[in-house]
mmCIF file of C-alpha atoms in Angstrom:
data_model
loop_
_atom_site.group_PDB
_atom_site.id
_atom_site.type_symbol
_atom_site.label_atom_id
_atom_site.label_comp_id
_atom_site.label_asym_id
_atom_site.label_seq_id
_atom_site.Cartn_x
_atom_site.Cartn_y
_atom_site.Cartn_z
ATOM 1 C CA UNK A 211 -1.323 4.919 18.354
ATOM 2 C CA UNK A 212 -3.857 2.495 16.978
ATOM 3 C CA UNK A 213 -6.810 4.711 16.668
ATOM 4 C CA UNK A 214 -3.957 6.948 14.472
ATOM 5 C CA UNK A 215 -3.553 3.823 12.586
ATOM 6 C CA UNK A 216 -6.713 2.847 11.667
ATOM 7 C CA UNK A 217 -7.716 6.320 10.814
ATOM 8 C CA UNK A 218 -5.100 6.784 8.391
ATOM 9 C CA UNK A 219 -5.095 3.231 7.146
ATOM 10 C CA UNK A 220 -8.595 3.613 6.153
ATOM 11 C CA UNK A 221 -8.562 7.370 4.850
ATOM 12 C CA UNK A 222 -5.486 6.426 2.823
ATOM 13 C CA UNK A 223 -6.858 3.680 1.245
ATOM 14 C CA UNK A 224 -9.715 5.644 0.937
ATOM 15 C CA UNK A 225 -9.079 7.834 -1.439
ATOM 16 C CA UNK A 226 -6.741 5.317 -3.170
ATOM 17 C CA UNK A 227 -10.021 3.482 -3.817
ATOM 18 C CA UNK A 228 -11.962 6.604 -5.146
ATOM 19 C CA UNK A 229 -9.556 7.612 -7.374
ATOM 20 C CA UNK A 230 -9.391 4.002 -8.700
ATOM 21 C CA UNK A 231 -13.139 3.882 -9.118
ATOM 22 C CA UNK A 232 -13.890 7.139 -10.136
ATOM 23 C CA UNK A 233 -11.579 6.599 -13.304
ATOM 24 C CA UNK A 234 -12.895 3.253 -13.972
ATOM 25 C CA UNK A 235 -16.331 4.319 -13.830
ATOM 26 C CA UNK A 236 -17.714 1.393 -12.060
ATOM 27 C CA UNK A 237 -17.645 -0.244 -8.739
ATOM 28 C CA UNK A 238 -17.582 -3.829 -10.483
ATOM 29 C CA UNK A 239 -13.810 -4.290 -10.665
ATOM 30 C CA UNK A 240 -12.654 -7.319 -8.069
ATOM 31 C CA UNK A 241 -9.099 -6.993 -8.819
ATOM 32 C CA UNK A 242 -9.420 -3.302 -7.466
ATOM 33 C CA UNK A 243 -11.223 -4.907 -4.520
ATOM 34 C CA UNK A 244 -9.318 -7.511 -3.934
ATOM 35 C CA UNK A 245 -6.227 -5.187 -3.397
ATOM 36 C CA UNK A 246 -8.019 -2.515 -1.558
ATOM 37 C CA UNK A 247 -9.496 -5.299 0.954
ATOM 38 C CA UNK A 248 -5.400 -6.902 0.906
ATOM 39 C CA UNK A 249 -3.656 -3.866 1.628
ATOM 40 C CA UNK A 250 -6.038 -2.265 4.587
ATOM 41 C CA UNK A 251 -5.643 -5.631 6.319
ATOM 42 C CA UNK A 252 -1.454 -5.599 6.038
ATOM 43 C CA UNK A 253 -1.500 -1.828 6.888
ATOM 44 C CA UNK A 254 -3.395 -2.404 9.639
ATOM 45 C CA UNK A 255 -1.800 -6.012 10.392
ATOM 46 C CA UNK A 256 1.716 -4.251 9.885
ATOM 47 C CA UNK A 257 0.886 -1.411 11.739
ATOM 48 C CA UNK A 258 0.260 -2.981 15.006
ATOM 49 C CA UNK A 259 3.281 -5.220 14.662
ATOM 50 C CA UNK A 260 5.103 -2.553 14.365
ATOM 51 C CA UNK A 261 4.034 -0.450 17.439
ATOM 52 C CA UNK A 262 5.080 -4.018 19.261
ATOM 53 C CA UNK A 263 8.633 -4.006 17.991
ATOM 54 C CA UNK A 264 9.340 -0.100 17.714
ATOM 55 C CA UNK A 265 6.619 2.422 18.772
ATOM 56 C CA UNK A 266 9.574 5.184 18.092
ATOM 57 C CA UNK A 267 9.826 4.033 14.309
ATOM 58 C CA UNK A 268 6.137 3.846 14.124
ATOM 59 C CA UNK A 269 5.819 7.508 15.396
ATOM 60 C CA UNK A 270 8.412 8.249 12.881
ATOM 61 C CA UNK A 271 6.759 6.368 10.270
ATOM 62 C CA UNK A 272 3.189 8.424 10.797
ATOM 63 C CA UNK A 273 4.897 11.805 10.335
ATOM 64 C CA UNK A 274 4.190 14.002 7.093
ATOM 65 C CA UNK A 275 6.197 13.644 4.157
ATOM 66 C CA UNK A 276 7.498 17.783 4.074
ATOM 67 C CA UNK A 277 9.509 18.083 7.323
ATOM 68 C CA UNK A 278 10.958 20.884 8.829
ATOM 69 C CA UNK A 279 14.517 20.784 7.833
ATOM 70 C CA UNK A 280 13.788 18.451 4.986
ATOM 71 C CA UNK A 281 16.668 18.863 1.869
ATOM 72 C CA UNK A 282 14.698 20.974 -0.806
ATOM 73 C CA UNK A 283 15.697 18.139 -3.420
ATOM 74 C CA UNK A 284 13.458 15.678 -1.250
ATOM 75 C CA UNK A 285 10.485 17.836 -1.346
ATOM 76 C CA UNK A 286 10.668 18.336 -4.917
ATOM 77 C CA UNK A 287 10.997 14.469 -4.956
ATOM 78 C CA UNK A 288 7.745 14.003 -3.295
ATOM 79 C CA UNK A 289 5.604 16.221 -5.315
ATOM 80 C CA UNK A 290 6.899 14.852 -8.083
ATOM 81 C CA UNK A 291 6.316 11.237 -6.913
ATOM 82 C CA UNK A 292 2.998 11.809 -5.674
ATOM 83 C CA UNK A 293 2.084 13.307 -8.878
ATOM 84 C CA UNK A 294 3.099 10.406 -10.432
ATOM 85 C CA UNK A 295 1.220 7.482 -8.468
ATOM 86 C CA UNK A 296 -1.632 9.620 -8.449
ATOM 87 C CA UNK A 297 -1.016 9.159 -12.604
ATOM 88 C CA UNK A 298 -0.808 5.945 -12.030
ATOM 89 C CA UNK A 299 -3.249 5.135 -10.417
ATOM 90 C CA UNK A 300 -6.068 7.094 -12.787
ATOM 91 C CA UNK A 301 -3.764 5.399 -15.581
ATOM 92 C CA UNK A 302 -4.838 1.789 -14.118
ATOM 93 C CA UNK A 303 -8.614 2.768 -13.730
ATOM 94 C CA UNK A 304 -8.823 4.457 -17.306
ATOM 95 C CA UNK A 305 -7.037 0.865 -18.561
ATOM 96 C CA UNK A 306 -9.968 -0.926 -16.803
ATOM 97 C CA UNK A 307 -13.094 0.997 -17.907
ATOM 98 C CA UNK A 308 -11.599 1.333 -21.761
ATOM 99 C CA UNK A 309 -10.373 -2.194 -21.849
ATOM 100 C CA UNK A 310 -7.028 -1.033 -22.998
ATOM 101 C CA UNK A 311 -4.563 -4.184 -21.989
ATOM 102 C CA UNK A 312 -5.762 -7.728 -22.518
ATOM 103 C CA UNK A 313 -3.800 -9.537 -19.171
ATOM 104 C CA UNK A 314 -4.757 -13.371 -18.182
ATOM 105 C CA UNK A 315 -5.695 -14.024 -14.744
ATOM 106 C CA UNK A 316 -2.121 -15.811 -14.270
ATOM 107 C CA UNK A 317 -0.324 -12.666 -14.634
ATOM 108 C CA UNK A 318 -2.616 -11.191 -12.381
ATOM 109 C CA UNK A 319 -1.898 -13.230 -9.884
ATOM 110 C CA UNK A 320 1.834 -13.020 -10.485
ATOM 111 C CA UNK A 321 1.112 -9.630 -9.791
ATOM 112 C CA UNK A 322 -0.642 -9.732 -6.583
ATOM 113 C CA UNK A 323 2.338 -11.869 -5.756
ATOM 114 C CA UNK A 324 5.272 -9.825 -6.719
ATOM 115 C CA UNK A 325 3.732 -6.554 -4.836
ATOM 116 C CA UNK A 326 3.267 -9.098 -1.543
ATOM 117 C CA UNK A 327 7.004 -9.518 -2.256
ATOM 118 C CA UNK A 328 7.791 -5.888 -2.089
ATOM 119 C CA UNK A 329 5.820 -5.351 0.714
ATOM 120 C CA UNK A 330 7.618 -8.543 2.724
ATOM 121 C CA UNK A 331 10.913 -6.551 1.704
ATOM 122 C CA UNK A 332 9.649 -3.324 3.207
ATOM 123 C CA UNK A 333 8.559 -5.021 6.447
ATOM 124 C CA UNK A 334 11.849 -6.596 6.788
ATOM 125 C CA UNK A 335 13.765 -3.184 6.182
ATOM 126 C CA UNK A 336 11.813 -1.572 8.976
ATOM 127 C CA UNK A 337 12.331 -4.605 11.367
ATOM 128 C CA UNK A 338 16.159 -3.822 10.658
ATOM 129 C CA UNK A 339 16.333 -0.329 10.317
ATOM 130 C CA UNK A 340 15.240 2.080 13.508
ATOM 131 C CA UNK A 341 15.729 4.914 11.238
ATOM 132 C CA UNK A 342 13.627 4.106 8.615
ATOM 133 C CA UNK A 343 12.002 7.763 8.081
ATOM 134 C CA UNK A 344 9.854 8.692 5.712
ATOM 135 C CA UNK A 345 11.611 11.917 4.545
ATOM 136 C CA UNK A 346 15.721 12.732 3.976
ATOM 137 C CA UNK A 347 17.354 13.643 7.369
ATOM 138 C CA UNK A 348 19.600 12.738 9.922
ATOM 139 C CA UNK A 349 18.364 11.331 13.624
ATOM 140 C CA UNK A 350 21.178 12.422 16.105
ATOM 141 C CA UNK A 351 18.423 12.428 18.532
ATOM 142 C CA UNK A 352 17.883 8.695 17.703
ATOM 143 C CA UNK A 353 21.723 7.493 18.111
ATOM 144 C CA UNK A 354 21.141 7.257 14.433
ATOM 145 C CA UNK A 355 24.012 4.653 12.894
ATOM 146 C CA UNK A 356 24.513 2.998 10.395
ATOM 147 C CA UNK A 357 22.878 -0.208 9.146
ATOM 148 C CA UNK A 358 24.262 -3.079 7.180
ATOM 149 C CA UNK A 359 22.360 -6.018 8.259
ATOM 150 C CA UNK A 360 19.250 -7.822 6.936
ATOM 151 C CA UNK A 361 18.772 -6.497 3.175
ATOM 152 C CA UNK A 362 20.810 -3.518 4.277
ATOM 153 C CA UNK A 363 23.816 -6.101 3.641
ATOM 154 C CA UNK A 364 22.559 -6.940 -0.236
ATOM 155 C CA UNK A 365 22.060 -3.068 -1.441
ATOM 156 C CA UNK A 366 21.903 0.004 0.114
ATOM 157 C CA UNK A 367 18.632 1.137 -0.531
ATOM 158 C CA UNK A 368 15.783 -2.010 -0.009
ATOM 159 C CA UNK A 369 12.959 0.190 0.534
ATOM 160 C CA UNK A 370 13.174 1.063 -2.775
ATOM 161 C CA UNK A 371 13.414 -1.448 -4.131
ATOM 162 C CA UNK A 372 10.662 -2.992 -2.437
ATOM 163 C CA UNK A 373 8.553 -0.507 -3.769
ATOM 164 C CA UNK A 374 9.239 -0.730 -7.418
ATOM 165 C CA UNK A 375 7.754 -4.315 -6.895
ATOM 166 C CA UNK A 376 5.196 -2.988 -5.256
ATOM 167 C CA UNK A 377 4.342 -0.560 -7.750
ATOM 168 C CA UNK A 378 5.346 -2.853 -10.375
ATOM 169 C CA UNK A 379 3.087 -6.020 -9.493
ATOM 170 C CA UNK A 380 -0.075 -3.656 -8.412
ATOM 171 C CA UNK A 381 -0.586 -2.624 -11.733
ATOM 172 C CA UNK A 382 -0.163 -6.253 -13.108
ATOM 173 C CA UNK A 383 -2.210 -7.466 -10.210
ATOM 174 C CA UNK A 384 -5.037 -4.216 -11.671
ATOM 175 C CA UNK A 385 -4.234 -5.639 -15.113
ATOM 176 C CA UNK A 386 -2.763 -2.496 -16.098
ATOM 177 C CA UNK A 387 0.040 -2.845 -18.895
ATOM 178 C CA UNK A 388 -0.135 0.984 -18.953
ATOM 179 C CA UNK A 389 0.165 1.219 -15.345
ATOM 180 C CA UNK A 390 3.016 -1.143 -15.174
ATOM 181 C CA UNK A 391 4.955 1.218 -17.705
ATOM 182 C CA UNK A 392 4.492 3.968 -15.174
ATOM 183 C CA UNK A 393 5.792 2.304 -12.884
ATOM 184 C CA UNK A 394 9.451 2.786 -15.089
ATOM 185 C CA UNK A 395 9.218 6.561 -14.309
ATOM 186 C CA UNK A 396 8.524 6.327 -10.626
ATOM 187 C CA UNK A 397 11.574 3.814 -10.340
ATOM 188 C CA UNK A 398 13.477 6.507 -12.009
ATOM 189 C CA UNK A 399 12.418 8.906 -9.232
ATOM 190 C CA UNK A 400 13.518 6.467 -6.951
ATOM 191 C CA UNK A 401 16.516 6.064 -8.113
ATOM 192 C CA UNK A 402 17.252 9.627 -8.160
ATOM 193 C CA UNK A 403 15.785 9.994 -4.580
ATOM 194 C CA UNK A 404 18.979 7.827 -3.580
ATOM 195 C CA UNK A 405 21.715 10.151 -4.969
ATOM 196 C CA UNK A 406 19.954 12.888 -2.808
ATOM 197 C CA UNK A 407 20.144 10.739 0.103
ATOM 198 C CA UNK A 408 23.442 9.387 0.113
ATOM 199 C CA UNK A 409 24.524 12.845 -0.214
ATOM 200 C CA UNK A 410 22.751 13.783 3.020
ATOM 201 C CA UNK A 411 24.160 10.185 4.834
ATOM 202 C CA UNK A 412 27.398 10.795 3.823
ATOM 203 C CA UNK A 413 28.184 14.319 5.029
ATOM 204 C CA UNK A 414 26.981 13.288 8.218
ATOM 205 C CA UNK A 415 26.809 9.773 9.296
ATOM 206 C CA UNK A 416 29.643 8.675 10.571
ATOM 207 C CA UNK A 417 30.775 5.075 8.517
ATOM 208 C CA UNK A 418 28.640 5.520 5.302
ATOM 209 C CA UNK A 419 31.228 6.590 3.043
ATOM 210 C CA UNK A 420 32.600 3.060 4.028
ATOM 211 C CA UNK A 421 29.401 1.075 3.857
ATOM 212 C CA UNK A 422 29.426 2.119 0.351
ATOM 213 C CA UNK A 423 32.057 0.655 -0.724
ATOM 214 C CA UNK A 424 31.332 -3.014 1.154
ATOM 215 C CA UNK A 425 27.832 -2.901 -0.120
ATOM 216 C CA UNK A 426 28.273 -1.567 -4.058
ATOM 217 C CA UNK A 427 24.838 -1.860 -5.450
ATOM 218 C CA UNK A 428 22.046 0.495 -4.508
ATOM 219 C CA UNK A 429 18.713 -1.223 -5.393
ATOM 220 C CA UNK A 430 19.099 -4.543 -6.922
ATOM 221 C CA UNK A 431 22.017 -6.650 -6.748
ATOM 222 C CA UNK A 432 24.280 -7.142 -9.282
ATOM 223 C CA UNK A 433 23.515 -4.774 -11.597
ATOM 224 C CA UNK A 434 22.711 -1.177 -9.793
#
């Protein structure tokens, strides 16, 4: 399990990097670093804790994103989504070797702490969720059931909305306005990912259809 880790912690991050680079057009970008060097030390950091608490949600977690049995509306979700970040991300290194967005080192920062707080959100969603897949589909062979604790009790879908932050203060913390407008459309994917999914967890989870209507808002409280 941890060699699989740190294999695909560092080739993931990896190419991340080489993408962001190769669009910048120069290795002298700390921000860039600075995230890089963050996030392979919390994916790795994260990984292992999570192998401690639940080795069957890691294995889960470190399966491809196209399953078989996978609803066709989630595979079209991840090509699209992937096409996206991968947008994004050449969006964030264009923004840095043109100079497109003039950002202050405080927002920057603000940035590097909003995406910590979407990552915090998505380690606390797989500390209370077993069934925290990366892909659409239902684990009878888990004693899949459902969850309402933790953020699971404030909207139905945290992951999510962890990862709009994440997305969200990356770019900021890249001092990316551009990138940071992306990040609208891949909340929008998100948000349609959840209609998809619900769909799926209703038909045949037993006590969604009523979790839904104790927990109203899907990915941030109050408002949606």
């Amino acid at each position: 399990m941890i060699a699989r880790l740190v294999i695909r912690t560092l080739v993931w991050f990896g190419v991340i990097g080489a993408v962001l680079f190769t669009a910048a057009g120069t290795w002298q970008w700390p921000a860039a670093w600075s995230f890089l060097l963050f996030m392979i030390l919390l994916g790795l950091g994260g990984g292992l804790w999570l192998i401690q608490i639940d080795p069957a949600l890691f294995e889960e977690r470190m399966r491809p994103v196209v399953q078989q049995g996978q609803p066709t509306a989630d595979r079209v979700f991840m090509a699209a989504f992937f096409t996206v970040a991968l947008v994004w991300l050449i969006v964030a290194g264009l923004d840095q070797r043109f100079g497109l967005s003039q950002m202050t080192a405080g927002v920057q920062v603000a940035g590097a702490a909003l995406a910590l707080t979407g990552m915090v959100i998505s380690f606390w969603v797989l500390r209370e969720n077993s069934f925290a897949a990366p892909v659409i589909k239902l684990q009878r062979d888990r004693g899949q059931h459902v969850i309402d604790t933790g953020p699971y009790h404030l909207v139905r879908h945290p992951m999510y909305s962890g990862a709009i932050l994440f997305f969200l203060g990356t770019s900021l913390w890249l001092g990316s306005w551009w990138s940071a407008a992306l990040t609208l459309i891949l909340a929008v994917l998100l948000a349609w990912r959840t209609t998809a999914e619900e769909r799926t967890l209703r038909d045949g989870l037993p006590g969604y259809t009523d979790y839904t209507t104790r927990v109203r808002y899907r990915l941030c409280p109050g408002l949606w």
